Structure formats: structure tokens, C-alpha cells
Coordinates of N, CA and C in Angstrom, one line a residue:
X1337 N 0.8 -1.2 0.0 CA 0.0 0.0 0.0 C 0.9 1.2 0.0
X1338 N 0.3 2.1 -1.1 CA 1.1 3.3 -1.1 C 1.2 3.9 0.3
X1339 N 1.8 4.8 0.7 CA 1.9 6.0 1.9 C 2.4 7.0 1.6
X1340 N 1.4 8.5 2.0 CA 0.8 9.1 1.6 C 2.8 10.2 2.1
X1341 N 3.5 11.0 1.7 CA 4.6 11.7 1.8 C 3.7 12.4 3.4
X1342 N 4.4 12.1 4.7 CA 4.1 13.5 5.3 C 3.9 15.5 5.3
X1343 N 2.9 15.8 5.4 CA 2.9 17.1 5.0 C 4.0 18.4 5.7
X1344 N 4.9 19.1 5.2 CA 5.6 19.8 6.1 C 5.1 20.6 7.2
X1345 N 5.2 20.7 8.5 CA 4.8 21.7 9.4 C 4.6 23.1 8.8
X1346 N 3.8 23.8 9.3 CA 3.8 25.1 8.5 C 4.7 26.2 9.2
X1347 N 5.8 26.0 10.3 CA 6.7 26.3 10.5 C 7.7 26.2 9.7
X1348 N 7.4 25.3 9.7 CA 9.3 25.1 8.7 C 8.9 25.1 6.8
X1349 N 7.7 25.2 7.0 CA 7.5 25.5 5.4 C 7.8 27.1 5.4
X1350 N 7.4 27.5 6.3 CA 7.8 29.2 6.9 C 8.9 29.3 6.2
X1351 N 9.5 29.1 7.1 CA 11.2 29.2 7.1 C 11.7 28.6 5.6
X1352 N 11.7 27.5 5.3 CA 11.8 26.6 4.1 C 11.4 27.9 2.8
X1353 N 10.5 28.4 2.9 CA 9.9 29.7 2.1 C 10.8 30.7 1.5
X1354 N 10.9 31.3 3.0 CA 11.6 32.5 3.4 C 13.0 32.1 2.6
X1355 N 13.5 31.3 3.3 CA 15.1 31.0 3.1 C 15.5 30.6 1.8
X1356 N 14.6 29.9 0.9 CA 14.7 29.8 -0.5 C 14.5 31.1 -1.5
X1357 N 13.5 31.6 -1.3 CA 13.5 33.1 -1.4 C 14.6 33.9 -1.4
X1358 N 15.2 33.9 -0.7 CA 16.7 35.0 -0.1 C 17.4 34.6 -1.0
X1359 N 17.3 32.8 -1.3 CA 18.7 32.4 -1.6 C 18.8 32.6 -3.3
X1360 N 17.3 32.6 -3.8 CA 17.0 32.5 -5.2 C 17.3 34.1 -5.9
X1361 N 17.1 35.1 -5.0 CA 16.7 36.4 -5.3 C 18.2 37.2 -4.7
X1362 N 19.2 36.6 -4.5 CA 20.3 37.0 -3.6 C 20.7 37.8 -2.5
X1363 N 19.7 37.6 -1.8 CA 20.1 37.6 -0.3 C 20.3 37.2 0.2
X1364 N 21.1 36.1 0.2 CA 21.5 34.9 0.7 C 22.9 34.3 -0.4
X1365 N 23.9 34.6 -0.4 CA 24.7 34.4 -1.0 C 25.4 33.2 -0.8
X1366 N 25.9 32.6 -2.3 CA 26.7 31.3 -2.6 C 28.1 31.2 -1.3
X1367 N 28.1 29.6 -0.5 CA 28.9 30.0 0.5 C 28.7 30.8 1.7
X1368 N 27.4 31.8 2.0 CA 27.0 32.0 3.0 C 26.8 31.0 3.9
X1369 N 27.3 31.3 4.9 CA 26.9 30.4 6.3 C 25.4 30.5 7.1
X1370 N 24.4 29.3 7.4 CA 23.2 29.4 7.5 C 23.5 28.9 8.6
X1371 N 23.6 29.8 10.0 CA 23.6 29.6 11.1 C 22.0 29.3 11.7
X1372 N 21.7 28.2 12.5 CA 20.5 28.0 12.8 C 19.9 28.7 14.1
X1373 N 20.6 29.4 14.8 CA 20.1 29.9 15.6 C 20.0 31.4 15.4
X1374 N 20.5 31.9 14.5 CA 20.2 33.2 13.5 C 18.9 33.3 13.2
X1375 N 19.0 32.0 12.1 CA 17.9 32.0 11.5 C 16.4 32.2 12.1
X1376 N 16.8 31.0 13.4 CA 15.7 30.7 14.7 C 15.1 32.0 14.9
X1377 N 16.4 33.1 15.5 CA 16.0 33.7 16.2 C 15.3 35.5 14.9
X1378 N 15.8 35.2 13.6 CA 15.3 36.1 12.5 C 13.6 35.7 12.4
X1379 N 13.0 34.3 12.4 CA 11.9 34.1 11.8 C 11.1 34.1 13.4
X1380 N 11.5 34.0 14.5 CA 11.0 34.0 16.0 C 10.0 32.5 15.9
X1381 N 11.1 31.7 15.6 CA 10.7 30.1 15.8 C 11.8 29.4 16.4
X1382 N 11.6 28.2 16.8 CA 12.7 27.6 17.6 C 13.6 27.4 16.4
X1383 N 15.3 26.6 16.9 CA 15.8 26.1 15.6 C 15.2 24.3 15.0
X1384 N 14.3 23.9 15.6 CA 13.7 22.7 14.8 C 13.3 22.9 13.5
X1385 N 12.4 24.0 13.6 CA 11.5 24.1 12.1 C 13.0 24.5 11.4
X1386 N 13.8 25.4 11.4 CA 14.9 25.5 11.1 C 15.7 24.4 10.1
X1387 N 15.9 23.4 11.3 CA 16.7 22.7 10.7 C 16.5 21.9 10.1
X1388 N 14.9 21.7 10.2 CA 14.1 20.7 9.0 C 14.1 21.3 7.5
X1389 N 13.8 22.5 7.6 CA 13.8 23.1 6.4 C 15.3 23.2 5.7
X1390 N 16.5 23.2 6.5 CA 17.6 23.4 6.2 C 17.8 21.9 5.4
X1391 N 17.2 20.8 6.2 CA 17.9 19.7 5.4 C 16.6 19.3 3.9
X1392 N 15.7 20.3 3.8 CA 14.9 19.9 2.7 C 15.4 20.8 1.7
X1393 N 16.1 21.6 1.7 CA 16.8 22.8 0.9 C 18.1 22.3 0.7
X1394 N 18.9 21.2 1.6 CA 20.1 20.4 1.1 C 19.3 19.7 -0.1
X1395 N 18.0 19.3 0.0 CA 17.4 18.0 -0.5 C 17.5 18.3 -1.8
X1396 N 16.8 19.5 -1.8 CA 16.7 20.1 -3.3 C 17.9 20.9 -4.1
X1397 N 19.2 20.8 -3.7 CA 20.2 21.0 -4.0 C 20.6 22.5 -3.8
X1398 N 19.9 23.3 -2.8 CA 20.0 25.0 -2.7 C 20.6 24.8 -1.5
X1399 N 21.0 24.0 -0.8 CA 22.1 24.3 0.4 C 23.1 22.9 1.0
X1400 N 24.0 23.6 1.1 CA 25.1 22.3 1.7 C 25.0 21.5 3.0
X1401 N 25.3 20.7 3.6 CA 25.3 20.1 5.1 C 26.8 19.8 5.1
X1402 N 27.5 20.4 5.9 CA 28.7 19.6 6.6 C 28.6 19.5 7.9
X1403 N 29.3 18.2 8.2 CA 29.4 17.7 9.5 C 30.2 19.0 10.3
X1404 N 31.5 19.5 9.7 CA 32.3 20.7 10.2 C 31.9 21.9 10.2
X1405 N 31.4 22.4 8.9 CA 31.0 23.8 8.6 C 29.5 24.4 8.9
X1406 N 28.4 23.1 9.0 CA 27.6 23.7 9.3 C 26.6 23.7 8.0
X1407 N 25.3 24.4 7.8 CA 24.8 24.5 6.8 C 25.2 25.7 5.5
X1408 N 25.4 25.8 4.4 CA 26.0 26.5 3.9 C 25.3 27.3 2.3
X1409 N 24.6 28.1 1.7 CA 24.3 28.1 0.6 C 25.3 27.7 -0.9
X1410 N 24.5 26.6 -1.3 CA 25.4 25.8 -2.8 C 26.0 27.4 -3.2
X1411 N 27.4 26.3 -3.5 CA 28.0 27.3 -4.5 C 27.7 27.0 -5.9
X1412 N 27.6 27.5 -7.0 CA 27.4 27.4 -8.3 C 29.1 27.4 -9.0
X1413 N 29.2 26.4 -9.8 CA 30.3 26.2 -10.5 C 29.9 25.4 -11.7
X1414 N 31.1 25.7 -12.9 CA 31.0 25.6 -13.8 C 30.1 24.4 -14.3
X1415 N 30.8 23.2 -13.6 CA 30.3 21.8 -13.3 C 28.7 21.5 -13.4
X1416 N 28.5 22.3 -12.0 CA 27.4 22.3 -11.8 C 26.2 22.7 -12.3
X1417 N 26.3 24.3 -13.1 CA 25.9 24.5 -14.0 C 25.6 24.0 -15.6
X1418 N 26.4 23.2 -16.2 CA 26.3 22.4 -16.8 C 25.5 20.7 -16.8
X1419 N 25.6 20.6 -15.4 CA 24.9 19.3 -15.1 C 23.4 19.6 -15.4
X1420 N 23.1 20.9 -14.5 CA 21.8 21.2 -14.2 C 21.0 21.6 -16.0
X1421 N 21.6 22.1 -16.7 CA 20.9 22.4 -17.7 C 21.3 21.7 -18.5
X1422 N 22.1 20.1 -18.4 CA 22.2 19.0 -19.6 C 20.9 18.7 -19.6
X1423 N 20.1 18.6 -18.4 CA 19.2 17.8 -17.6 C 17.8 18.7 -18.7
X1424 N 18.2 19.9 -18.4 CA 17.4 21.2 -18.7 C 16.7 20.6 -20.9
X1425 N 17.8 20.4 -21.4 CA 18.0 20.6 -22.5 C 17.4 19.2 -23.0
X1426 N 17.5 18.2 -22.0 CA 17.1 16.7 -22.7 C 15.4 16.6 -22.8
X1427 N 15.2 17.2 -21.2 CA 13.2 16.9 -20.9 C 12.5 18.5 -21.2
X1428 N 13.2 19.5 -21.3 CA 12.0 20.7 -21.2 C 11.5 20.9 -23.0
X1429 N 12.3 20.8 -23.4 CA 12.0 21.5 -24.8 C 11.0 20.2 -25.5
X1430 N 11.5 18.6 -24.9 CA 10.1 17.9 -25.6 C 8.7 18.2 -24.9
X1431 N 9.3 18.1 -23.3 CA 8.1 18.7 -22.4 C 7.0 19.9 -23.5
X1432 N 7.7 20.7 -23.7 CA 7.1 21.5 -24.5 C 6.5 21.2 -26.0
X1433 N 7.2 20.5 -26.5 CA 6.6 19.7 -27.7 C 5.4 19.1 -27.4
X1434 N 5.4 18.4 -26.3 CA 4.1 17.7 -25.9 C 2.9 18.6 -25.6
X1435 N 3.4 19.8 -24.7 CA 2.3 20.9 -24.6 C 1.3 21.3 -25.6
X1436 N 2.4 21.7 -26.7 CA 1.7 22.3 -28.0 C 0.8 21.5 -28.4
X1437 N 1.7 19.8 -28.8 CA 0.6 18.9 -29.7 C -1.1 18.7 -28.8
X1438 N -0.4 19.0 -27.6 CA -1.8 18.6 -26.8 C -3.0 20.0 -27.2
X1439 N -1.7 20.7 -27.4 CA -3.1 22.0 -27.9 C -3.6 22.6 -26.3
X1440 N -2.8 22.3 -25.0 CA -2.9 23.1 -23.7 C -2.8 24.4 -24.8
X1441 N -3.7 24.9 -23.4 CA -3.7 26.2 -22.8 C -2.4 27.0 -22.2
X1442 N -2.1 28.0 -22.8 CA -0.8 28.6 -22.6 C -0.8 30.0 -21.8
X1443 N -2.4 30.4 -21.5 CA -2.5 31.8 -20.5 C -1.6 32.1 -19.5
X1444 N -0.9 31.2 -18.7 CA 0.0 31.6 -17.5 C 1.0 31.6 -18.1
X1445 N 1.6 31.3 -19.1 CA 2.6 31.8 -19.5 C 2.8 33.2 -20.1
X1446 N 1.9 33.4 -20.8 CA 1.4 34.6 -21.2 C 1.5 35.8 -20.0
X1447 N 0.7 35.2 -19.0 CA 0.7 35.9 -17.9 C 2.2 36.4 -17.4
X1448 N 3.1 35.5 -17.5 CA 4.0 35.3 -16.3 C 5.5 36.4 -17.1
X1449 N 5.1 36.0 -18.6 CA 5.9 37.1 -19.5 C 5.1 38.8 -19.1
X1450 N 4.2 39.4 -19.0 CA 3.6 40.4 -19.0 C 3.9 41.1 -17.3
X1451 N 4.0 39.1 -16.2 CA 5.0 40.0 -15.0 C 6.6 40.1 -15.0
X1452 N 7.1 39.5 -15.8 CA 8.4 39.7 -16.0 C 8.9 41.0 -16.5
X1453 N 7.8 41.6 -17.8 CA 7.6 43.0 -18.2 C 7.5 44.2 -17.0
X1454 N 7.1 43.6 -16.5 CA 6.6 44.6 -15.5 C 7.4 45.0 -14.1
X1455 N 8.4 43.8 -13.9 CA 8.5 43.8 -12.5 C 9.6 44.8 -12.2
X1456 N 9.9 45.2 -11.4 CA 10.2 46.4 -10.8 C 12.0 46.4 -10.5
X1457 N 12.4 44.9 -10.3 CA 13.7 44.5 -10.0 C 13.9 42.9 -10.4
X1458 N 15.2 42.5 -9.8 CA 15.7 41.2 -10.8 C 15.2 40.2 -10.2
X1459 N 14.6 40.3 -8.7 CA 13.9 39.1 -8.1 C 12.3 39.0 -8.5
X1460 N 12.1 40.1 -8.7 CA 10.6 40.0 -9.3 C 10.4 39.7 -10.8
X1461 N 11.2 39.6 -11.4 CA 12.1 39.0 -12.6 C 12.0 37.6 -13.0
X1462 N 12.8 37.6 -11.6 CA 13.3 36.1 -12.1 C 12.4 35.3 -11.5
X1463 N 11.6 35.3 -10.5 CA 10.2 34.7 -10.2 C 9.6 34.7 -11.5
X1464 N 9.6 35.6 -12.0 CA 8.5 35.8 -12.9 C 8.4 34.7 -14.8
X1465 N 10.4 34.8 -14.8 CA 10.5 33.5 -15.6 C 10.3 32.2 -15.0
X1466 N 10.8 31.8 -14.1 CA 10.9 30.7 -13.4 C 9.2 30.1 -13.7
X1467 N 8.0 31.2 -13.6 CA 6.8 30.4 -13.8 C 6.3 30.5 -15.2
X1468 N 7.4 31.6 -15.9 CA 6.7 31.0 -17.9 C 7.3 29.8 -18.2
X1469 N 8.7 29.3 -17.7 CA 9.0 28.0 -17.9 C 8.1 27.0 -17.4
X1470 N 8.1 27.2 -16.4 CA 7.0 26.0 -15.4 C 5.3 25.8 -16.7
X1471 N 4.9 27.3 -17.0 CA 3.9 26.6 -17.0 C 3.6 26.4 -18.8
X1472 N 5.1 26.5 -19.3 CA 5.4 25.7 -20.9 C 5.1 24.1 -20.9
X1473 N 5.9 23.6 -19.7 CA 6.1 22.2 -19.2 C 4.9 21.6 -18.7
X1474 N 4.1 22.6 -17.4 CA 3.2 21.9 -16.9 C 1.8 21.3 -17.8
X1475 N 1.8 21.6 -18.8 CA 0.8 20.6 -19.3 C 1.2 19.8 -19.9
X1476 N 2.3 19.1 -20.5 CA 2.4 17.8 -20.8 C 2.1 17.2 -21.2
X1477 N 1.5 16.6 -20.4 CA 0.6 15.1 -20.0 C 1.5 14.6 -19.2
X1478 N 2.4 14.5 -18.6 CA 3.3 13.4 -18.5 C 3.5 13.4 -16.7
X1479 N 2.8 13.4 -15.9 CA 3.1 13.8 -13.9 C 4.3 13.3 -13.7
X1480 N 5.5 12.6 -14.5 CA 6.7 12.3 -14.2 C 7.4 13.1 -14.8
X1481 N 7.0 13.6 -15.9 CA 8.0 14.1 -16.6 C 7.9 16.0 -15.7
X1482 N 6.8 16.2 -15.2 CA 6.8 17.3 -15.0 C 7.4 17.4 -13.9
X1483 N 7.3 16.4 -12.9 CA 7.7 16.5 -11.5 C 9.4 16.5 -11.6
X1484 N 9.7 15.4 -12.6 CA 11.4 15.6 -13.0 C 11.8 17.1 -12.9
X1485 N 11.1 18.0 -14.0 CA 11.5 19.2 -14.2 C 11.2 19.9 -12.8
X1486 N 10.0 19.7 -12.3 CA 10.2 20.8 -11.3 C 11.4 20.5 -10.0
X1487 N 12.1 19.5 -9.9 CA 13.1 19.1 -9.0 C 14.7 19.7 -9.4
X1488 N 14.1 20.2 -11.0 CA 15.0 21.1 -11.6 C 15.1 22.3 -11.0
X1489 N 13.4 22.9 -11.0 CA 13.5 24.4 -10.7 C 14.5 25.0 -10.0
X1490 N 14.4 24.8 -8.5 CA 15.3 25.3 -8.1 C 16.6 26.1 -8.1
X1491 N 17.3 24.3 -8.6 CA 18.8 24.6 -8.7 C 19.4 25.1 -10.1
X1492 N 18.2 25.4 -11.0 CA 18.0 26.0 -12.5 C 18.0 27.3 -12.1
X1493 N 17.2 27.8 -11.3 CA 16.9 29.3 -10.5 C 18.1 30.0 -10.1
X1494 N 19.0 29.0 -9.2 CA 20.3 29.6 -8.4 C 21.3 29.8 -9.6
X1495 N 21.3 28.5 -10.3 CA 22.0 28.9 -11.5 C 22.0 30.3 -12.6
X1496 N 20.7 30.8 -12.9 CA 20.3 32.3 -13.2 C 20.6 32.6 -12.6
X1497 N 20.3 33.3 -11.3 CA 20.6 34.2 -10.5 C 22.5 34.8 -10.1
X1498 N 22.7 33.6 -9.8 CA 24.3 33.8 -10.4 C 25.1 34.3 -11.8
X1499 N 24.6 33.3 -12.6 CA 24.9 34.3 -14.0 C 24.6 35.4 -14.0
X1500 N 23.1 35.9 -14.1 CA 22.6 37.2 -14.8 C 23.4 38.4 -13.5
X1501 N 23.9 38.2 -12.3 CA 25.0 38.6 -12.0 C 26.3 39.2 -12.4
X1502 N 26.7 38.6 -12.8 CA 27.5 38.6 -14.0 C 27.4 38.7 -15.7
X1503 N 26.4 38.2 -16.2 CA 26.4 38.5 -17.9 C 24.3 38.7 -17.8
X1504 N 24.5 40.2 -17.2 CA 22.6 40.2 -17.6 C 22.3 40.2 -18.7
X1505 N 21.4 39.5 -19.1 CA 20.8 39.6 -20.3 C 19.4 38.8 -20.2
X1506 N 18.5 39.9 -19.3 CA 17.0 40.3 -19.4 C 16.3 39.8 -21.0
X1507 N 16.9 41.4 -21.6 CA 16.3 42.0 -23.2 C 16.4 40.8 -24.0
X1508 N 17.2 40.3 -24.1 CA 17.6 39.1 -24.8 C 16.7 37.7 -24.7
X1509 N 16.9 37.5 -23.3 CA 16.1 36.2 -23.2 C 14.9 36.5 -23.0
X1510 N 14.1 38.0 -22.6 CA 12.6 38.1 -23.0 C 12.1 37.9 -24.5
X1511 N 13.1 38.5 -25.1 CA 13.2 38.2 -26.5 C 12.5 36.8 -27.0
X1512 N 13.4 36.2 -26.7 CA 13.5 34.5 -27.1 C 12.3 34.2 -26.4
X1513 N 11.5 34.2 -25.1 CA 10.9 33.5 -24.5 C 9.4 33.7 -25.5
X1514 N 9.0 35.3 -25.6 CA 8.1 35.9 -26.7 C 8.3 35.1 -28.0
X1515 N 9.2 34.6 -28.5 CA 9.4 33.6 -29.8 C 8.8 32.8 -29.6
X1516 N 9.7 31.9 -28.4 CA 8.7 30.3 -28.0 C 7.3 30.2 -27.8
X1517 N 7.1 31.5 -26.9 CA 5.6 31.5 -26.5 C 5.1 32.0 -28.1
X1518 N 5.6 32.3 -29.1 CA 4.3 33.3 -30.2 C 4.4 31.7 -31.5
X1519 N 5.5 30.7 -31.2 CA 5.6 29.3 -31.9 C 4.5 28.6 -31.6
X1520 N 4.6 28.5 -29.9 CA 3.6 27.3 -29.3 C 2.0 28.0 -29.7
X1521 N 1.9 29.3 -29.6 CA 0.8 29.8 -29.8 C 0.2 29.4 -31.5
X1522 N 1.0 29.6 -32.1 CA 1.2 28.9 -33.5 C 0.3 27.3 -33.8
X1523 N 0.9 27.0 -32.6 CA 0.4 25.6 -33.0 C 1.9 24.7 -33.2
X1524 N 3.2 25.2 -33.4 CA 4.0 24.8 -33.8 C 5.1 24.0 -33.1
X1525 N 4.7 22.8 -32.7 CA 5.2 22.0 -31.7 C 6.6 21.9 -31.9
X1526 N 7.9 21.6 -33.0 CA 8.9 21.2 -33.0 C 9.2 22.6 -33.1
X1527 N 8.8 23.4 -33.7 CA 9.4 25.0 -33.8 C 9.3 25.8 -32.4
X1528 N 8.3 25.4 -31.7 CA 8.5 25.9 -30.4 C 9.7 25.0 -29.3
X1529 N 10.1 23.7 -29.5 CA 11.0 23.0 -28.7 C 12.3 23.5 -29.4
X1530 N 12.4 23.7 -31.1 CA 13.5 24.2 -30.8 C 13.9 25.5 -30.4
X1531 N 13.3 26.1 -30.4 CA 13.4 27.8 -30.2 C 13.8 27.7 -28.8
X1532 N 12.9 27.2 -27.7 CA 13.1 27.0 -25.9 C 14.5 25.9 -25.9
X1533 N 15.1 24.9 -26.6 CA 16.1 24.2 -26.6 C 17.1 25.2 -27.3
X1534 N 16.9 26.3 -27.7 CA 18.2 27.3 -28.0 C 18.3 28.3 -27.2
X1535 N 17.5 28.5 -26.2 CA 17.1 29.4 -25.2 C 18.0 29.4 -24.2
X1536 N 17.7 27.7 -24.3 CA 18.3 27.2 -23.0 C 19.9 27.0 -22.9
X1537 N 19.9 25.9 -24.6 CA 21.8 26.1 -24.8 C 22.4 27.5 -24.4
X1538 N 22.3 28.7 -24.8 CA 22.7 30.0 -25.8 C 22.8 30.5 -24.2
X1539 N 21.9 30.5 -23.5 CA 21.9 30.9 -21.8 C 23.4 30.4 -20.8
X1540 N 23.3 28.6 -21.1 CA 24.4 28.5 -20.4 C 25.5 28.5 -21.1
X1541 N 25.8 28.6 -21.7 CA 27.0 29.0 -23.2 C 27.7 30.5 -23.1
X1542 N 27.0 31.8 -22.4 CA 27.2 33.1 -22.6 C 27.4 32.8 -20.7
X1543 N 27.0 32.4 -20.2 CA 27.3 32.6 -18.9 C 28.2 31.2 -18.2
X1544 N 28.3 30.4 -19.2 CA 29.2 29.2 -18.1 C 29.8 28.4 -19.4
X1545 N 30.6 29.6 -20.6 CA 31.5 28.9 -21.4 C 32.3 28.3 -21.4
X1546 N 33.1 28.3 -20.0 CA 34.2 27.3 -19.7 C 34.2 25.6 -19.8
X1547 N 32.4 25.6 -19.5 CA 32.4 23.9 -19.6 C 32.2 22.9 -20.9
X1548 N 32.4 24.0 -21.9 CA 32.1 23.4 -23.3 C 33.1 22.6 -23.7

């Protein structure tokens, strides 16, 4: 008999929130140290919910555990970057193929470009891509194939946020996303995977050329 995943406390989903947040939107920098009684005493919770949330954010690859150091925010390197968008390049762009043929509904994407337009700074930004990709993917059909990707989001997110750091390029990739989204609108299934599968190369290529 299946069993049902435990639901997270709404404490440490708190915290879990919060802390991903910071770490996605850079307040929380690569190699920062995530002292738990900081944190405890920042969110005015004990350090349990704390450190639950700390090891579910190891889980999802946005923070380190050492026995010595303590909890630590992932650093992003070349490596790593590369790993995370091989991954990126194999399942999203068919994910997307599949969307189109299915003839989904593409409104939150639509939506999510128009808050990207709009937002005010680079965290309200990059929230704002993170859900036109998500919701290219989320229709599918496939609850494996989507759930794959979303265990991407994350450490796909930290990976941006560090680049565009360093090589921004907003204008550019609003550009390209307006393509993909005006393809799939089209009706044009392989024209819209490739456009989102050059998106995605061309992205980690200009910001993490070392690993080619």
C-alpha cells in the first residue's frame, strides 16, 4: 500500500519559504553560512523548524550540510551549471513539444511574460521566468515528466541568479521567450521546442562557457 509523503509543518514551510527566497533572489549568497540559531532567532521560531527546512533545501540541492561547517548556501560552478541544464535541454524542450501537440492552454505563460515586463527589480524577474517556464512544461501530460522538471526548478533558478550577476541579459532572453511563447501559440510543436532548446543552450553557453 502506497503511503501518503508527510505534510511539512507550517513552520518550517515558513522558514523553508523564506530561506529559498533569499537564496534564489540573492540575499543569501553562494557559501553564506546558515547559522541556525540566527535564522531561529530572525523568523522567531525555535531552531527545529529551522533545521528541517535546512535539510529539505540540502534536498533540493540549494544548500550544503557539513558535519564541520555547518549548513551553507550551494555554491554554483562551472560543473554544476552544466549538469543542471544538460538535464534542462534533454526533458523541457520535448516537455514543450508535448504541450503544444496537446493543444494546452498557454495563459500563465502569457501571464508570467507580461509580469516579467513589468517587475520592478531582478527578483521580481526572475520569479516571474521561473513560472513562464514551469507553465510551458506543466501541461504535458506526463506527472513524471513534469515532476522531473520541477526538482530542476530550483537549482536551474540559483544557476540564473548567479549568472545574470554577472552577464545580464533580461532584453535578450525576454526576447527568445516571446518567440517560443508566439511558436507554441502557432500551434508549432517542433518550432516551439526548438526555439526553448536554443534558449536554454545559448543561456548556459554566454554565462558558463568554460564547460564546453
Amino acid at each position: 500500500m502506497d503511503i501518503a509523503p508527510s505534510p511539512i509543518p507550517s513552520r518550517t514551510q515558513y522558514v523553508l519559504e523564506a530561506v529559498k527566497h533569499a537564496i534564489l533572489t540573492g540575499g543569501l549568497r553562494p557559501g553564506q553560512a546558515l547559522v541556525e540559531a540566527e535564522l531561529a532567532a530572525q523568523f522567531g521560531v525555535s531552531k527545529t523548524p529551522v533545521r528541517e527546512a535546512l535539510k529539505t533545501l540540502a534536498g533540493r540541492g540549494l544548500v550544503v550540510m557539513s558535519e564541520y561547517k555547518g549548513a551553507t548556501v550551494r555554491t554554483v560552478d562551472t560543473a554544476m551549471a552544466h549538469a543542471v541544464y544538460d538535464v534542462r535541454l534533454l526533458l523541457e524542450p520535448e516537455a514543450l513539444r508535448r504541450t503544444v501537440a496537446a493543444r494546452a492552454g498557454l495563459e500563465d505563460a502569457g501571464a508570467a511574460l507580461e509580469r516579467s515586463d513589468a517587475a520592478a527589480d531582478p527578483a521580481g524577474r526572475s520569479l516571474a521566468n521561473r513560472d513562464f517556464h514551469r507553465a510551458l512544461y506543466l501541461p504535458c501530460g506526463n506527472p513524471l515528466l513534469t515532476r522531473m522538471l520541477d526538482e530542476l526548478r530550483d537549482q536551474a533558478a540559483l544557476v540564473s541568479a548567479i549568472a545574470w550577476q554577472a552577464v545580464p541579459s533580461w532584453e535578450q532572453e525576454a526576447r527568445e521567450h516571446r518567440e517560443i511563447l508566439a511558436r507554441a501559440l502557432d500551434g508549432d510543436a517542433d518550432g516551439a521546442a526548438r526555439a526553448l532548446h536554443e534558449h536554454i543552450a545559448s543561456f548556459v553557453r554566454r554565462a558558463f562557457p568554460d564547460g564546453e
